[in-house]
mmCIF file of C-alpha atoms in Angstrom:
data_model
loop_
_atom_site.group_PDB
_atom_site.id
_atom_site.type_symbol
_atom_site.label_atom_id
_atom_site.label_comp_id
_atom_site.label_asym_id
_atom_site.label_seq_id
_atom_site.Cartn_x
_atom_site.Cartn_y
_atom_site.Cartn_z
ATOM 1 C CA UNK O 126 60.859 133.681 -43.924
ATOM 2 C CA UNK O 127 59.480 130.299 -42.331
ATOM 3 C CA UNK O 128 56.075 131.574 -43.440
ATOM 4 C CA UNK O 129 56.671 132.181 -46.967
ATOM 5 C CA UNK O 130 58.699 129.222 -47.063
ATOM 6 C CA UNK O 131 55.152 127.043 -45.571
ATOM 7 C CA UNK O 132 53.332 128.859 -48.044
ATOM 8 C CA UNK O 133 55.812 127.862 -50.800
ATOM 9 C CA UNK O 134 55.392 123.878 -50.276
ATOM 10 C CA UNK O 135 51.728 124.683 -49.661
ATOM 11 C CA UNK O 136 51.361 125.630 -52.451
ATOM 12 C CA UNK O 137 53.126 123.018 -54.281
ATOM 13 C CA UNK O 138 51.019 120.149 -52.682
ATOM 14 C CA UNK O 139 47.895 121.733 -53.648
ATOM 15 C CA UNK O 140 49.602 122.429 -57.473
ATOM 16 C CA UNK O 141 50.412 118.463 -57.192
ATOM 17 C CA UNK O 142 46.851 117.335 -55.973
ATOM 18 C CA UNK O 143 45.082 119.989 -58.853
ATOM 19 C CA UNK O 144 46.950 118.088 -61.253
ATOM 20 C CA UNK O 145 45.876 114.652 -60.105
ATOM 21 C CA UNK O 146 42.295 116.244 -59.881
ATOM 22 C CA UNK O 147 42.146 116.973 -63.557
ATOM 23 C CA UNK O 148 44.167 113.921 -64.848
ATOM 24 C CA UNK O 149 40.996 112.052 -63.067
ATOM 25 C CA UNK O 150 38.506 114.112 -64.833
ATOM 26 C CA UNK O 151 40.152 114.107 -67.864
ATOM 27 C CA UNK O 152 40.294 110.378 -67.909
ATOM 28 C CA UNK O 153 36.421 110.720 -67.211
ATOM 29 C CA UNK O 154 35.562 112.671 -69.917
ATOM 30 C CA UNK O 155 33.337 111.222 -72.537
ATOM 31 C CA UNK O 156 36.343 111.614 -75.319
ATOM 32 C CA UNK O 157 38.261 109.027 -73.465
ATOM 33 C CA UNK O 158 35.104 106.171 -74.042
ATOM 34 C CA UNK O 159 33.768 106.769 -77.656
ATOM 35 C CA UNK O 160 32.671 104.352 -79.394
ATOM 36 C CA UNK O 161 31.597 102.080 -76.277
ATOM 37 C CA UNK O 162 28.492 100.745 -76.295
ATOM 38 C CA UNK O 163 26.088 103.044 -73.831
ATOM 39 C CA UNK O 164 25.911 102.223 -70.183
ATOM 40 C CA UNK O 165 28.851 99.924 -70.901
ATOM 41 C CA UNK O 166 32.232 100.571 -69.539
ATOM 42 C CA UNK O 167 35.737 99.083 -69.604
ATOM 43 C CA UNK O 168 37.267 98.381 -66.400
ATOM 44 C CA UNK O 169 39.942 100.458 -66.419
ATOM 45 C CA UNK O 170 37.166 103.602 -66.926
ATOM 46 C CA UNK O 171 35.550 102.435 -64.094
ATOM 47 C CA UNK O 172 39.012 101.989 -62.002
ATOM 48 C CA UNK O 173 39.331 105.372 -62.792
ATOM 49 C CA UNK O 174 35.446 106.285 -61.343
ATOM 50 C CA UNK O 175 36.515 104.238 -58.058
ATOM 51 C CA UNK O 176 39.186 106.024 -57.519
ATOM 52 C CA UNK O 177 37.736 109.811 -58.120
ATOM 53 C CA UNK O 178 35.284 108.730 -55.585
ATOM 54 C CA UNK O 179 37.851 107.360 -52.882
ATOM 55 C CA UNK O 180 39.594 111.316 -53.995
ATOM 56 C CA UNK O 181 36.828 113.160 -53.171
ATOM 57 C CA UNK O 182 36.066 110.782 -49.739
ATOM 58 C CA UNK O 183 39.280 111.576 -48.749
ATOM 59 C CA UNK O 184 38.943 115.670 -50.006
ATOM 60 C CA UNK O 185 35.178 115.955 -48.102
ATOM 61 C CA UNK O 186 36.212 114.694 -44.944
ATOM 62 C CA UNK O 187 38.971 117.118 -44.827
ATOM 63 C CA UNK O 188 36.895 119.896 -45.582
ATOM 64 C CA UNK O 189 34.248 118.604 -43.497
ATOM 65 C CA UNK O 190 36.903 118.975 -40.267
ATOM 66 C CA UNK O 191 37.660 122.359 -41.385
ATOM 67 C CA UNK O 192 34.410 124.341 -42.522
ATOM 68 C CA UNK O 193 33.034 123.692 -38.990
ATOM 69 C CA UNK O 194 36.253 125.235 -37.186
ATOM 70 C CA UNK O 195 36.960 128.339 -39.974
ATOM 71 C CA UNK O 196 32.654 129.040 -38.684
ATOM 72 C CA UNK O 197 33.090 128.530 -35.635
ATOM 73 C CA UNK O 198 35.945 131.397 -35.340
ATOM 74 C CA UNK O 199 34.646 133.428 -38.067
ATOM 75 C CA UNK O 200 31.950 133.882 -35.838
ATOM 76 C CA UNK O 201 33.194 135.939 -33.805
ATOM 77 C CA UNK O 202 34.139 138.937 -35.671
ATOM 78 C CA UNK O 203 34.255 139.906 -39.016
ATOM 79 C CA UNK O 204 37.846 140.654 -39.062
ATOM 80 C CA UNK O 205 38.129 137.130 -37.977
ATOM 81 C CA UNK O 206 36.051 135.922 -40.689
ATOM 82 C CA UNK O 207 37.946 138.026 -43.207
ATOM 83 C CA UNK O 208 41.166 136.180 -41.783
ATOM 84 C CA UNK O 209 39.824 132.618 -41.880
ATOM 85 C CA UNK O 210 37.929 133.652 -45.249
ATOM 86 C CA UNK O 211 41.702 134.164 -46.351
ATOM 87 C CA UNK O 212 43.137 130.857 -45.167
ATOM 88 C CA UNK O 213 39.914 128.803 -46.588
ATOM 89 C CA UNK O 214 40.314 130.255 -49.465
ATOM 90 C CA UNK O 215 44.553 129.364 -50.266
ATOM 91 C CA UNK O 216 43.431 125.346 -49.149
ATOM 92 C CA UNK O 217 42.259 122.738 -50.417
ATOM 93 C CA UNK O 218 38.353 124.187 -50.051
ATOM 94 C CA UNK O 219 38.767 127.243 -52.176
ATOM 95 C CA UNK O 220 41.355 125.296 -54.565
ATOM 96 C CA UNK O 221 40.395 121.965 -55.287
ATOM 97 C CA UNK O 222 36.562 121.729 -54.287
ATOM 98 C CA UNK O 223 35.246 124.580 -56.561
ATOM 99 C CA UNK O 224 36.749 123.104 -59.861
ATOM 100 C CA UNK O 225 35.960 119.405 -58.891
ATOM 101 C CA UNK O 226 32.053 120.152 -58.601
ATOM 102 C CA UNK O 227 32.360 121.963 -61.887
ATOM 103 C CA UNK O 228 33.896 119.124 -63.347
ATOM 104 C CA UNK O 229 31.963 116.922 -61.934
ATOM 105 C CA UNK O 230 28.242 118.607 -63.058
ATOM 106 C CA UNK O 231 29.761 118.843 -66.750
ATOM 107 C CA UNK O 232 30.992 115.196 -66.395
ATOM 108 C CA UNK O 233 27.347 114.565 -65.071
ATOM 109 C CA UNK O 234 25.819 116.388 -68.018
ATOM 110 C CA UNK O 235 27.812 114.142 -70.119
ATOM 111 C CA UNK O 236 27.385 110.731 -69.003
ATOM 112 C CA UNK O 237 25.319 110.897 -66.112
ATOM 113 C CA UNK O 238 25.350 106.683 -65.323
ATOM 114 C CA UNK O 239 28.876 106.878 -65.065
ATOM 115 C CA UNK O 240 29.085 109.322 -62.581
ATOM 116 C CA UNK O 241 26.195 108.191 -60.277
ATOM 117 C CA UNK O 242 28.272 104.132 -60.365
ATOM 118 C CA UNK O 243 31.101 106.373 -59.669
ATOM 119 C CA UNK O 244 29.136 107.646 -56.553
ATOM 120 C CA UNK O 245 31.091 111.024 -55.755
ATOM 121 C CA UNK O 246 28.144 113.334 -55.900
ATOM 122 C CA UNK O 247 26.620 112.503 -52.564
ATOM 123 C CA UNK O 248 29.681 113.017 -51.063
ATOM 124 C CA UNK O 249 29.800 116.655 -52.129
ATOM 125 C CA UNK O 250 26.638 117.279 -51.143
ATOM 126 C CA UNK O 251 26.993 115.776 -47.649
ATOM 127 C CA UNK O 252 29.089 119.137 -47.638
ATOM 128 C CA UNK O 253 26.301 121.820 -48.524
ATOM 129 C CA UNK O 254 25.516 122.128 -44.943
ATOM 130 C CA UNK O 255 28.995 123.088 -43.712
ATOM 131 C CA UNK O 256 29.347 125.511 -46.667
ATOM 132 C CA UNK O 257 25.924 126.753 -46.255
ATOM 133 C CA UNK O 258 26.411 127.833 -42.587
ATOM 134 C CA UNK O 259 30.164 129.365 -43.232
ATOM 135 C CA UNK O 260 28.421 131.600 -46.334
ATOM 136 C CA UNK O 261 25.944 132.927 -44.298
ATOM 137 C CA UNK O 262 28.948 134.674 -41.693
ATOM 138 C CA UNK O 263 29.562 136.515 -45.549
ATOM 139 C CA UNK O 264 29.098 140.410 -44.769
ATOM 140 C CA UNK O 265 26.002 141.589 -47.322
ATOM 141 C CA UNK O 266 24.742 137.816 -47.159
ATOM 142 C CA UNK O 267 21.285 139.197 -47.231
ATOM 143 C CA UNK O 268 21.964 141.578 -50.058
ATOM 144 C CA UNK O 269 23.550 139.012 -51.920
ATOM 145 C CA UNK O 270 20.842 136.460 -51.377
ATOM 146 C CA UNK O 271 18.428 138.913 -53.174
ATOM 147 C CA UNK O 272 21.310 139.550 -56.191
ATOM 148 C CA UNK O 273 22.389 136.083 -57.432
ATOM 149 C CA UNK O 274 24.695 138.929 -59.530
ATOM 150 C CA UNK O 275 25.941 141.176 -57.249
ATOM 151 C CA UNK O 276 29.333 141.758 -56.765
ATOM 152 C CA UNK O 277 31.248 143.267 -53.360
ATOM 153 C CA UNK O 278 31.611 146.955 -54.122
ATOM 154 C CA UNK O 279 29.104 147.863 -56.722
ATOM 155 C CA UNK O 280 26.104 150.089 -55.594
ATOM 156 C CA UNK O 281 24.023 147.014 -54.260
ATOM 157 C CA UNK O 282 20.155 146.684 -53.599
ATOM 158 C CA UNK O 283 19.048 147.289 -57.178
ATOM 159 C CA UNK O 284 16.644 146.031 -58.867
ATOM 160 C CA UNK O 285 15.052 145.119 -55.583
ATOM 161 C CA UNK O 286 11.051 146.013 -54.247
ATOM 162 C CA UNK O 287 9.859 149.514 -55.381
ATOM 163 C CA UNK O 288 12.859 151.191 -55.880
ATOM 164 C CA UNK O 289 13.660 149.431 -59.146
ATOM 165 C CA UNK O 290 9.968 150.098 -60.512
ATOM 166 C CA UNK O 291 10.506 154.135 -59.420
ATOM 167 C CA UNK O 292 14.382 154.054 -61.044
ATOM 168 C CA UNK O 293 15.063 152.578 -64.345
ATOM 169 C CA UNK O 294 18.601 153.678 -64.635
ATOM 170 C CA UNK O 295 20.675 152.904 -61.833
ATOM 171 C CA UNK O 296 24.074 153.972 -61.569
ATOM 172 C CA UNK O 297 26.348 151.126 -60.759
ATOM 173 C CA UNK O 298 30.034 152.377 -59.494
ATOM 174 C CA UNK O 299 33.063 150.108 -60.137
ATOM 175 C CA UNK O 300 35.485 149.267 -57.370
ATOM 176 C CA UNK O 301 38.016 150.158 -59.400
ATOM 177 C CA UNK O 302 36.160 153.932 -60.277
ATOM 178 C CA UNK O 303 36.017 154.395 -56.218
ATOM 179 C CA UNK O 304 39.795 153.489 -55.563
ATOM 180 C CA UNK O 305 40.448 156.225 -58.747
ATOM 181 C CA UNK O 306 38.067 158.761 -57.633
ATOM 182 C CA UNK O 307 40.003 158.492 -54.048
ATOM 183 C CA UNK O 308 43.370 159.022 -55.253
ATOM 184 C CA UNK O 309 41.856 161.985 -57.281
ATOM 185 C CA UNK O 310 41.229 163.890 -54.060
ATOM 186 C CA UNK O 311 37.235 162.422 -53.521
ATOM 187 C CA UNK O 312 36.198 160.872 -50.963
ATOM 188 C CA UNK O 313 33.774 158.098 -52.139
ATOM 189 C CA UNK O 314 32.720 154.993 -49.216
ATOM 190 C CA UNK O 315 30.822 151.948 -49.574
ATOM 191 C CA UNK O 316 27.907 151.376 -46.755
ATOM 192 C CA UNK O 317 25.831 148.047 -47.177
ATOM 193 C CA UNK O 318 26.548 148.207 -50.971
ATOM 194 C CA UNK O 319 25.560 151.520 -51.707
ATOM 195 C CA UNK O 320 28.143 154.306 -52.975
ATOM 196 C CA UNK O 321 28.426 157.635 -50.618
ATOM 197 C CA UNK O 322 30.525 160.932 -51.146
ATOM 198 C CA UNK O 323 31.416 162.321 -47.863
ATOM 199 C CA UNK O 324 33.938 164.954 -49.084
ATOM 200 C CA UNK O 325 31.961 167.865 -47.541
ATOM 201 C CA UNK O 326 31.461 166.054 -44.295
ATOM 202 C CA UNK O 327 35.391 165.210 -44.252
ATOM 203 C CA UNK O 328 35.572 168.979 -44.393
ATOM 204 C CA UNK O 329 33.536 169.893 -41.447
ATOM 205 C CA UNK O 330 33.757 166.413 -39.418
ATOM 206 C CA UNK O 331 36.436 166.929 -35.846
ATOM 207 C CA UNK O 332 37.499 163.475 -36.059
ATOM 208 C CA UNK O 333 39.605 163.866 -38.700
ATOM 209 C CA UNK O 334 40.100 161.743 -42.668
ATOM 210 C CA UNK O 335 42.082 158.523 -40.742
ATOM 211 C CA UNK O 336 39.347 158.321 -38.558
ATOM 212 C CA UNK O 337 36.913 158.512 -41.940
#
């Protein structure tokens, strides 16, 4: 009960500090400034670019304290990267950060001198490093280094050195087509990407389907 109730106002902050995110953006947004003359701004818009920036100062250097902690545990294991995977993922780093650097890039596509006198981009990347090293824990990194569109539980390594120039058709099996198969008496697994059916050796094999 204590948990879910932590969880609860968790989750409320984060709801509170997503909404503040976007008001910021939104008040960015080129809509907000039309019919200014270019590379002029009112004060108020660039109040607004001050404060995004002191935002994401404040947002980086708390994910800057916690990327090198969640890697240094999720070292150890991959359960315990699965586990601090999970809790990265509910704060503020797999919230808030992955919307504000989309919003920021289209804000940047949009009116590019406004965002570099607003000065939050090299903050964000002052945080490739941390993100870069905690990625590269990721099970099927490699794989997925060589598939900028692969996706956990597909048949990977397609399309990849001679294999793809021998096989034009390659079958590609749906997580959700594995978990149906299963409950319809198969016995499909996933190995480094790649779909096997071990119902005959489930038949034969001593240690029994738990084990499997």
């Amino acid at each position: 009960m204590e948990y879910e109730h932590c969880n609860k106002e968790r989750s409320a902050s984060l709801d509170l500090l997503l909404r503040f995110q976007r008001l910021l953006v939104s008040k960015l947004y080129p809509g907000d400034c039309v019919g200014q003359v270019p590379n002029t701004y009112s004060p108020d818009l660039l109040g607004v670019g001050s404060l995004l920036k002191k935002y994401t100062a404040l947002l980086c250097t708390h994910i800057g304290d916690i990327l090198p902690v969640a890697t240094s545990i999720g070292s150890t294991s991959h359960r315990h990267f699965a586990e601090v995977s999970h809790v990265v993922d509910g704060d503020l780093t797999g919230i808030l950060l992955p919307e504000l650097v989309v919003s920021i890039v289209l804000l940047l596509s949009k009116n590019a001198v406004l965002m570099q006198e607003a000065g939050a981009i090299p903050l964000l990347a002052g945080l490739l490093e941390h993100i870069d090293r905690f990625n590269h824990l990721a099970p099927g990194k490699e794989r997925d280094d060589n598939e900028d569109l692969a996706w956990p539980g597909i048949m990977g390594s397609f399309f990849t050195g001679q294999s793809s120039r021998n096989n034009e058709e390659v079958t590609l099996i749906r997580k959700a087509d594995l978990e149906n198969h299963n409950k319809d008496g198969g016995f499909w697994t996933v190995i480094d990407g790649k779909v096997y059916d071990i119902k005959d050796f489930q038949t034969q094999s001593l240690t029994g389907s738990s084990i499997l």
